[in-house]
XYZ file of C-alpha atoms in Angstrom:
533
model
C -30.000 -47.868 -16.533
C -29.241 -50.274 -13.696
C -27.183 -53.444 -14.274
C -30.336 -55.499 -13.620
C -32.244 -53.553 -16.277
C -29.436 -54.022 -18.794
C -29.452 -57.778 -18.134
C -33.206 -57.918 -18.643
C -32.684 -56.117 -21.943
C -30.222 -58.792 -23.072
C -32.595 -61.558 -21.936
C -35.480 -59.951 -23.816
C -33.451 -59.911 -27.035
C -33.432 -56.131 -27.434
C -31.880 -54.823 -30.681
C -28.096 -54.748 -30.089
C -27.713 -51.051 -30.972
C -30.249 -50.082 -28.303
C -28.223 -51.990 -25.721
C -24.949 -50.568 -27.067
C -26.340 -47.042 -26.728
C -27.206 -47.722 -23.080
C -23.777 -49.213 -22.365
C -21.961 -46.333 -24.033
C -24.109 -43.859 -22.134
C -23.209 -45.628 -18.866
C -19.528 -45.476 -19.878
C -19.625 -41.667 -19.587
C -19.247 -42.175 -15.831
C -15.728 -43.478 -16.535
C -14.689 -39.929 -17.406
C -15.376 -38.772 -13.855
C -13.159 -41.284 -12.033
C -9.496 -40.770 -11.317
C -8.578 -44.247 -10.112
C -7.698 -47.033 -12.557
C -9.094 -49.549 -10.060
C -12.465 -47.803 -9.965
C -12.449 -47.618 -13.754
C -11.728 -51.334 -14.124
C -14.494 -52.256 -11.701
C -16.963 -50.090 -13.608
C -16.012 -51.657 -16.945
C -16.253 -55.116 -15.388
C -19.779 -54.263 -14.276
C -20.689 -53.298 -17.849
C -19.161 -56.476 -19.292
C -21.078 -58.521 -16.737
C -24.352 -57.408 -18.324
C -24.526 -60.490 -20.548
C -22.503 -62.984 -18.480
C -25.625 -64.873 -17.228
C -26.543 -65.515 -20.897
C -23.001 -66.548 -21.914
C -24.120 -69.974 -23.190
C -26.839 -68.593 -25.426
C -26.397 -68.396 -29.178
C -28.258 -66.331 -31.747
C -27.957 -67.341 -35.365
C -24.950 -69.494 -34.536
C -23.082 -66.649 -32.812
C -22.303 -66.712 -29.111
C -23.311 -63.865 -26.835
C -19.677 -62.869 -26.195
C -19.224 -62.511 -29.942
C -22.564 -60.919 -30.724
C -22.739 -58.493 -27.788
C -19.144 -58.230 -26.565
C -17.400 -57.879 -29.897
C -20.364 -55.988 -31.282
C -19.990 -53.409 -28.507
C -16.323 -52.940 -29.411
C -17.224 -52.336 -33.073
C -19.995 -49.946 -32.056
C -17.754 -47.925 -29.708
C -14.990 -47.794 -32.320
C -17.333 -45.791 -34.588
C -18.061 -43.186 -31.889
C -15.275 -40.626 -31.739
C -15.928 -39.635 -28.129
C -13.967 -39.732 -24.844
C -16.589 -42.094 -23.394
C -16.089 -44.532 -26.276
C -12.304 -44.390 -25.831
C -12.623 -44.925 -22.077
C -14.818 -47.982 -22.635
C -12.462 -49.397 -25.256
C -9.481 -48.859 -22.936
C -11.206 -50.844 -20.226
C -12.267 -53.670 -22.558
C -8.687 -53.901 -23.846
C -7.723 -54.998 -20.318
C -10.820 -56.870 -19.171
C -12.450 -58.393 -22.254
C -12.008 -61.820 -23.786
C -8.894 -62.280 -25.922
C -10.770 -61.382 -29.114
C -12.541 -58.430 -27.495
C -9.306 -57.146 -25.942
C -7.344 -57.282 -29.214
C -10.076 -55.484 -31.151
C -10.609 -52.896 -28.399
C -6.907 -52.101 -28.143
C -6.642 -51.504 -31.896
C -9.784 -49.359 -31.896
C -8.508 -47.334 -28.927
C -5.244 -46.564 -30.739
C -7.229 -45.411 -33.764
C -9.308 -42.999 -31.659
C -6.200 -41.662 -29.913
C -4.545 -41.046 -33.287
C -7.695 -39.183 -34.345
C -7.276 -36.821 -31.415
C -9.852 -38.182 -28.982
C -8.846 -37.381 -25.390
C -7.785 -40.408 -23.356
C -8.883 -40.698 -19.689
C -6.055 -39.988 -17.279
C -6.325 -43.411 -15.640
C -5.885 -45.354 -18.909
C -2.070 -45.249 -18.838
C -2.014 -47.281 -15.592
C -4.181 -50.190 -16.744
C -1.392 -52.104 -18.440
C 0.908 -51.614 -15.461
C -0.970 -53.884 -13.063
C 1.329 -56.389 -11.360
C 0.850 -59.129 -8.777
C 2.509 -59.421 -5.393
C 1.830 -61.867 -2.552
C -0.925 -64.477 -2.681
C -2.577 -66.293 0.210
C -5.176 -68.949 0.832
C -7.553 -68.691 3.775
C -9.619 -71.881 4.258
C -12.737 -71.838 6.362
C -12.779 -73.880 9.562
C -13.874 -77.095 7.847
C -12.153 -76.665 4.496
C -15.475 -76.389 2.660
C -14.231 -73.292 0.904
C -11.035 -71.334 0.295
C -10.640 -67.597 0.105
C -7.798 -67.004 -2.339
C -6.333 -63.556 -1.683
C -4.127 -62.015 -4.373
C -2.505 -58.602 -3.910
C -2.006 -56.334 -6.936
C -0.878 -52.777 -7.622
C -0.363 -50.373 -10.498
C 3.427 -50.174 -10.731
C 3.565 -50.118 -6.942
C 0.725 -47.636 -6.556
C -2.832 -48.188 -5.313
C -2.381 -51.684 -3.815
C -5.545 -53.756 -3.664
C -6.517 -57.340 -2.923
C -8.817 -59.570 -4.912
C -10.582 -62.070 -2.643
C -12.048 -65.036 -4.553
C -14.183 -67.712 -2.892
C -13.835 -71.314 -4.110
C -16.601 -73.598 -2.850
C -15.639 -77.285 -2.750
C -19.185 -78.358 -1.988
C -20.097 -76.890 -5.391
C -17.595 -78.997 -7.360
C -14.851 -76.424 -6.742
C -16.629 -73.501 -8.397
C -15.556 -69.906 -7.896
C -18.813 -68.480 -6.571
C -17.912 -65.023 -5.253
C -15.242 -62.356 -5.447
C -14.664 -58.858 -4.184
C -11.942 -56.218 -4.000
C -10.459 -54.508 -0.960
C -8.081 -51.549 -0.890
C -7.467 -52.143 2.839
C -4.842 -54.793 2.166
C -2.959 -54.654 5.483
C -6.166 -54.685 7.512
C -7.525 -57.620 5.490
C -4.372 -59.724 5.937
C -4.177 -58.942 9.641
C -7.742 -60.117 10.073
C -6.999 -63.363 8.228
C -3.948 -64.045 10.394
C -6.013 -64.011 13.573
C -6.416 -67.599 14.821
C -9.948 -68.940 14.580
C -11.434 -70.131 17.855
C -13.615 -72.612 15.935
C -10.863 -74.122 13.787
C -11.250 -77.904 13.703
C -7.815 -78.890 12.381
C -4.446 -78.237 13.959
C -2.485 -78.871 10.751
C -0.659 -75.848 9.350
C -1.673 -76.732 5.796
C -5.329 -76.375 6.809
C -4.925 -72.770 7.984
C -4.191 -69.335 6.538
C -0.929 -69.432 4.601
C 0.984 -67.814 1.778
C 1.121 -69.530 -1.606
C 3.121 -68.707 -4.724
C 1.297 -66.750 -7.468
C 1.450 -69.579 -10.081
C -0.332 -71.857 -7.610
C -2.959 -69.184 -6.999
C -3.409 -68.762 -10.742
C -3.938 -72.493 -11.262
C -6.454 -72.687 -8.390
C -8.426 -69.712 -9.677
C -8.337 -70.771 -13.331
C -9.670 -74.216 -12.465
C -12.405 -72.788 -10.246
C -13.466 -70.086 -12.726
C -13.591 -72.633 -15.560
C -15.938 -74.783 -13.456
C -18.193 -71.770 -12.874
C -18.172 -70.677 -16.506
C -18.988 -74.196 -17.720
C -22.094 -74.508 -15.521
C -25.402 -73.490 -17.051
C -26.751 -71.778 -13.936
C -24.058 -71.723 -11.232
C -25.150 -70.676 -7.715
C -22.929 -67.593 -7.591
C -23.375 -64.435 -5.551
C -25.584 -61.622 -6.816
C -22.532 -59.463 -7.540
C -20.496 -62.159 -9.301
C -21.479 -61.208 -12.871
C -20.311 -57.646 -12.250
C -16.920 -58.875 -10.996
C -16.419 -61.707 -13.477
C -14.396 -59.795 -16.074
C -12.224 -58.209 -13.365
C -11.526 -61.608 -11.794
C -10.685 -63.102 -15.180
C -8.272 -60.268 -15.968
C -6.550 -60.484 -12.581
C -6.054 -64.233 -13.030
C -4.322 -63.463 -16.341
C -2.094 -60.978 -14.510
C -0.757 -63.730 -12.227
C 2.407 -65.432 -13.509
C 1.859 -68.905 -14.958
C 3.728 -71.920 -13.681
C 7.069 -72.409 -15.364
C 9.260 -75.480 -15.446
C 10.269 -76.749 -12.048
C 8.257 -74.119 -10.205
C 5.051 -76.069 -10.796
C 4.845 -79.430 -9.114
C 1.538 -80.953 -10.210
C -0.641 -82.395 -7.490
C -0.322 -86.153 -7.329
C -3.190 -87.682 -9.263
C -5.586 -90.079 -7.581
C -5.020 -93.148 -9.721
C -7.091 -96.308 -9.366
C -4.221 -97.942 -7.495
C -3.852 -95.054 -5.078
C -7.584 -95.076 -4.342
C -7.475 -98.823 -3.721
C -4.573 -98.427 -1.283
C -6.481 -95.805 0.691
C -9.545 -98.056 0.864
C -7.384 -100.949 2.045
C -5.842 -98.743 4.739
C -9.303 -97.820 5.987
C -10.542 -101.424 6.012
C -7.508 -102.444 8.089
C -8.127 -99.683 10.655
C -9.496 -100.041 14.171
C -12.551 -98.013 13.162
C -13.471 -100.447 10.363
C -12.792 -103.567 12.433
C -16.152 -103.303 14.165
C -18.137 -103.275 10.902
C -20.117 -106.485 10.380
C -20.341 -106.366 6.556
C -16.831 -105.704 5.262
C -17.816 -106.286 1.630
C -20.416 -103.542 1.812
C -17.947 -101.361 3.738
C -15.403 -101.825 0.944
C -17.909 -100.701 -1.695
C -18.953 -97.701 0.401
C -15.323 -96.736 1.027
C -14.785 -96.729 -2.743
C -17.768 -94.380 -3.127
C -16.491 -92.010 -0.431
C -13.041 -91.948 -2.041
C -14.443 -91.357 -5.526
C -16.628 -88.545 -4.216
C -13.705 -86.893 -2.431
C -11.334 -87.262 -5.368
C -13.722 -86.264 -8.135
C -16.050 -83.793 -6.386
C -13.828 -82.318 -3.660
C -10.585 -81.506 -5.485
C -8.826 -84.733 -4.549
C -9.536 -84.653 -0.790
C -11.163 -87.967 0.174
C -10.064 -87.678 3.811
C -11.812 -84.339 4.354
C -15.212 -84.889 5.958
C -17.112 -81.818 7.100
C -20.766 -81.573 8.141
C -21.630 -79.857 4.849
C -19.711 -82.403 2.768
C -21.351 -85.349 4.525
C -24.783 -83.861 3.918
C -23.922 -83.238 0.269
C -22.675 -86.821 -0.099
C -25.668 -88.432 1.595
C -28.516 -86.236 0.305
C -27.160 -84.886 -2.974
C -24.669 -87.155 -4.686
C -25.676 -90.666 -3.599
C -29.437 -90.438 -4.332
C -28.742 -88.900 -7.738
C -25.677 -90.788 -8.849
C -25.265 -94.256 -7.346
C -27.280 -97.469 -7.455
C -27.049 -99.086 -4.026
C -27.995 -102.626 -3.131
C -30.181 -103.195 -0.089
C -27.102 -104.425 1.796
C -25.188 -101.255 0.909
C -28.095 -99.060 1.980
C -28.228 -100.818 5.343
C -24.450 -100.614 5.818
C -24.161 -96.990 4.692
C -24.486 -95.130 8.038
C -22.118 -97.499 9.854
C -19.441 -97.413 7.153
C -19.598 -93.621 6.791
C -19.461 -93.304 10.592
C -16.265 -95.386 10.658
C -14.753 -93.350 7.788
C -15.499 -90.054 9.552
C -13.823 -91.231 12.754
C -10.848 -92.764 10.901
C -10.214 -89.822 8.563
C -10.766 -87.353 11.418
C -8.086 -89.096 13.455
C -5.678 -89.028 10.483
C -6.312 -85.306 9.969
C -5.885 -84.471 13.640
C -9.447 -83.266 14.216
C -10.742 -82.822 17.731
C -13.268 -85.245 19.215
C -15.795 -82.407 19.252
C -15.312 -81.769 15.508
C -15.667 -85.455 14.685
C -18.779 -85.658 16.862
C -20.316 -82.670 15.105
C -19.846 -84.360 11.729
C -21.305 -87.624 13.030
C -24.367 -85.761 14.290
C -25.024 -84.489 10.760
C -24.572 -88.005 9.366
C -27.234 -89.523 11.587
C -29.551 -86.531 11.249
C -29.448 -87.089 7.477
C -30.275 -90.793 7.493
C -34.065 -90.412 7.713
C -34.010 -87.956 4.828
C -31.633 -90.213 2.886
C -34.077 -93.102 3.107
C -36.779 -90.830 1.701
C -34.596 -89.235 -1.000
C -32.901 -92.357 -2.273
C -34.574 -93.444 -5.490
C -35.752 -97.022 -5.719
C -34.954 -98.242 -9.259
C -38.400 -99.881 -9.288
C -39.773 -96.341 -9.727
C -38.509 -96.457 -13.311
C -40.741 -99.426 -14.082
C -37.766 -101.762 -14.589
C -37.082 -104.945 -12.696
C -33.854 -105.506 -10.807
C -32.231 -107.641 -13.504
C -32.876 -105.068 -16.226
C -31.465 -102.306 -14.052
C -28.339 -104.366 -13.402
C -27.774 -104.771 -17.160
C -28.159 -101.037 -17.795
C -26.047 -100.031 -14.814
C -22.958 -102.281 -14.649
C -21.126 -99.249 -13.244
C -23.913 -98.446 -10.702
C -24.281 -94.983 -12.265
C -27.898 -94.324 -11.259
C -27.902 -90.973 -13.035
C -27.383 -92.803 -16.348
C -30.457 -95.033 -16.040
C -33.054 -92.807 -17.829
C -30.844 -92.065 -20.843
C -29.689 -95.697 -21.186
C -33.253 -96.975 -20.977
C -34.117 -94.417 -23.683
C -31.263 -95.663 -25.884
C -32.074 -99.367 -25.387
C -35.807 -99.818 -24.774
C -35.865 -103.439 -25.986
C -33.959 -105.744 -23.627
C -36.238 -108.794 -23.507
C -37.917 -111.195 -25.923
C -36.478 -112.831 -29.014
C -35.272 -111.429 -32.333
C -34.015 -113.577 -35.180
C -33.758 -116.547 -32.877
C -31.618 -114.598 -30.364
C -32.671 -114.355 -26.711
C -32.383 -110.609 -26.053
C -32.364 -111.090 -22.283
C -28.913 -112.678 -22.637
C -27.399 -109.669 -24.418
C -25.232 -107.068 -22.729
C -26.067 -103.451 -23.721
C -22.557 -102.463 -22.650
C -21.080 -104.745 -25.337
C -20.801 -103.131 -28.823
C -21.650 -106.359 -30.641
C -24.736 -106.998 -28.509
C -25.837 -103.397 -28.940
C -26.272 -103.871 -32.678
C -28.631 -106.806 -32.099
C -30.623 -104.874 -29.495
C -31.036 -101.876 -31.805
C -31.992 -104.108 -34.709
C -34.694 -105.637 -32.515
C -35.893 -102.147 -31.606
C -36.267 -101.277 -35.303
C -38.138 -104.510 -36.068
C -40.514 -103.871 -33.178
C -41.202 -100.319 -34.304
C -41.425 -100.615 -38.111
C -41.321 -104.262 -39.085
C -38.179 -105.858 -40.527
C -36.157 -103.210 -42.338
C -34.899 -103.974 -45.800
C -31.283 -105.014 -46.136
C -30.449 -102.007 -48.309
C -29.124 -99.202 -46.199
C -29.965 -100.835 -42.877
C -26.291 -101.180 -41.922
C -25.650 -97.463 -42.233
C -28.912 -96.719 -40.442
C -27.992 -98.930 -37.478
C -24.475 -97.442 -37.464
C -25.966 -94.004 -36.877
C -28.114 -95.357 -34.046
C -25.087 -97.108 -32.563
C -23.058 -93.877 -32.517
C -25.897 -92.075 -30.749
C -26.522 -94.952 -28.327
C -22.837 -95.021 -27.378
C -22.890 -91.312 -26.560
C -26.108 -91.641 -24.573
C -24.631 -94.570 -22.668
C -21.563 -92.522 -21.718
C -23.421 -89.224 -21.305
C -21.019 -87.539 -23.731
C -21.629 -84.696 -23.955
C -24.160 -84.096 -21.132
C -25.942 -81.631 -23.424
C -27.035 -84.580 -25.615
C -29.444 -85.999 -23.039
C -30.516 -82.482 -22.053
C -31.499 -81.840 -25.674
C -33.350 -85.165 -25.861
C -35.390 -84.292 -22.779
C -36.251 -80.851 -24.155
C -37.555 -82.442 -27.356
C -39.510 -85.061 -25.423
C -41.027 -82.280 -23.331
C -42.485 -80.760 -26.518
C -44.550 -83.936 -26.949
C -42.506 -85.458 -29.766
C -42.112 -89.227 -29.905
C -38.917 -91.145 -29.288
C -38.304 -91.935 -32.970
C -38.353 -88.266 -33.940
C -36.061 -87.362 -31.067
C -33.544 -90.051 -32.021
C -33.382 -88.833 -35.609
C -33.101 -85.186 -34.564
C -30.125 -86.053 -32.357
C -28.513 -88.164 -35.078
C -28.838 -85.319 -37.571
C -27.065 -82.992 -35.158
C -24.280 -85.550 -34.625
C -23.833 -85.980 -38.374
C -23.720 -82.230 -38.984
C -21.182 -81.580 -36.219
C -18.849 -84.389 -37.232
C -15.804 -84.367 -34.978
C -16.278 -80.737 -33.879
C -17.304 -81.168 -30.228
C -17.655 -77.425 -29.681
C -20.057 -77.120 -32.629
C -21.966 -80.150 -31.332
C -22.528 -78.542 -27.936
C -23.745 -75.306 -29.551
C -26.144 -77.179 -31.849
C -27.505 -79.299 -28.993
C -28.080 -76.231 -26.856
C -30.121 -74.671 -29.667
C -32.106 -77.847 -30.395
C -35.779 -77.537 -29.446
C -35.275 -73.888 -28.513
C -37.668 -71.641 -30.380
C -38.572 -74.243 -33.036
C -41.562 -73.424 -35.236
C -44.344 -75.884 -36.076
C -42.746 -76.421 -39.502
C -39.407 -77.159 -37.834
C -41.019 -79.746 -35.563
C -42.899 -81.296 -38.479
C -39.625 -81.631 -40.350
C -37.993 -83.297 -37.365
C -40.958 -85.613 -36.966
C -40.490 -86.822 -40.577
C -36.697 -87.168 -40.811
C -36.786 -89.618 -43.718
C -38.929 -87.403 -45.934
């Protein structure tokens, strides 16, 4: 069975034993290989079968537990060389729980006389050597190259691609046994390189630094629901994870943490830009200051702390991806945007030592994107809210938050109990209680005093989380329920029930939210629609 067929079987919810039989049958090929590297890559391919469904749960159990640990238990009951070979590989490549169980099961089979594959003795002997980083010409992505061997034998390089235009995700990885040839190719100077700085080119890094870079990038990929990774990434995921664990962690003085971009440091950078020759020609310095803050925040938070780096791809991502989705811009800021970004590109390019041609290429992309930006940028009037209401819901200009905040606080005008609701601030906890009380009066008539305090408290806790978007899965679950045709009241109570059940367990909350509105029966929906019954 092909890897694609196995993944379809997982997606279709095939009985686990049928899948385990297929995986164990595929593991027979491990008996024919003589190289530990080939064996690890084959096991990684098998473990990648369910990686695309890693966030799914069945009966409260995660896929890694249900399928991964279930496979270990299944193989442990098969006294065969293929089962032992598979367990040996999982002991090196599986999750911590899978690896511990597989190692114990492998020892049991060996003690029972099952023949161990000849490559198994080398798996635990993998060690790291030199590590390198090879940025592309613009710094949009890094190839992190880590060299490994089995006790000095069979050297090989893992090449992992970190994409900074995808929030620093690790999106691809492959293995090469031609280590010398690979490194020689990377050392060749690029004729299209845009920066003359040594730190922007191919260079050696210490293994703890490589480990930290790869761990951060892989965590970003694993956390995403549907990351845009390469077609072969699932098959290499377990191998990459295991090789990251084989790199030495930072210890004591060896690890100097990267200087954090504090609010003060960001403000100093903005002030430096506004005092530059490039910014002097801008007519609206107040708008330029606000736009500079946005560019800095984007570079610090979305580009691994690199606000000065401006590539054609990053500019396009900023203008057509992040801004239209994330930020509420005034008309003045929209008009000033191309001029302020133009000045930032020229200023930051000069600071980074970019050529005039490189800066010009980035500016071309900026101005090519402006027509599309005007079309993509969402006018808040599209939400059916006037400008003053939008300003109250978005004091932080977080445009992405507008739908969920409007859902949490639908009543922002009129009077309730003699209070003018239009004067209340939904960002203020005290005002929130009055706004939610007005919402309940509008929907059901004045609630009785008994129990209303506790009831509003539950709504307040939910409204606070919706306001902050914490966790993001909360609003995702709300939208899924709304898509089923259920009304807002039912959705609110369904979310509150999940919050109550999870308590302070954030991990359990995320699992429960992911399951909410997934595969619910009519009886389930009727129960949610009548939460007080």
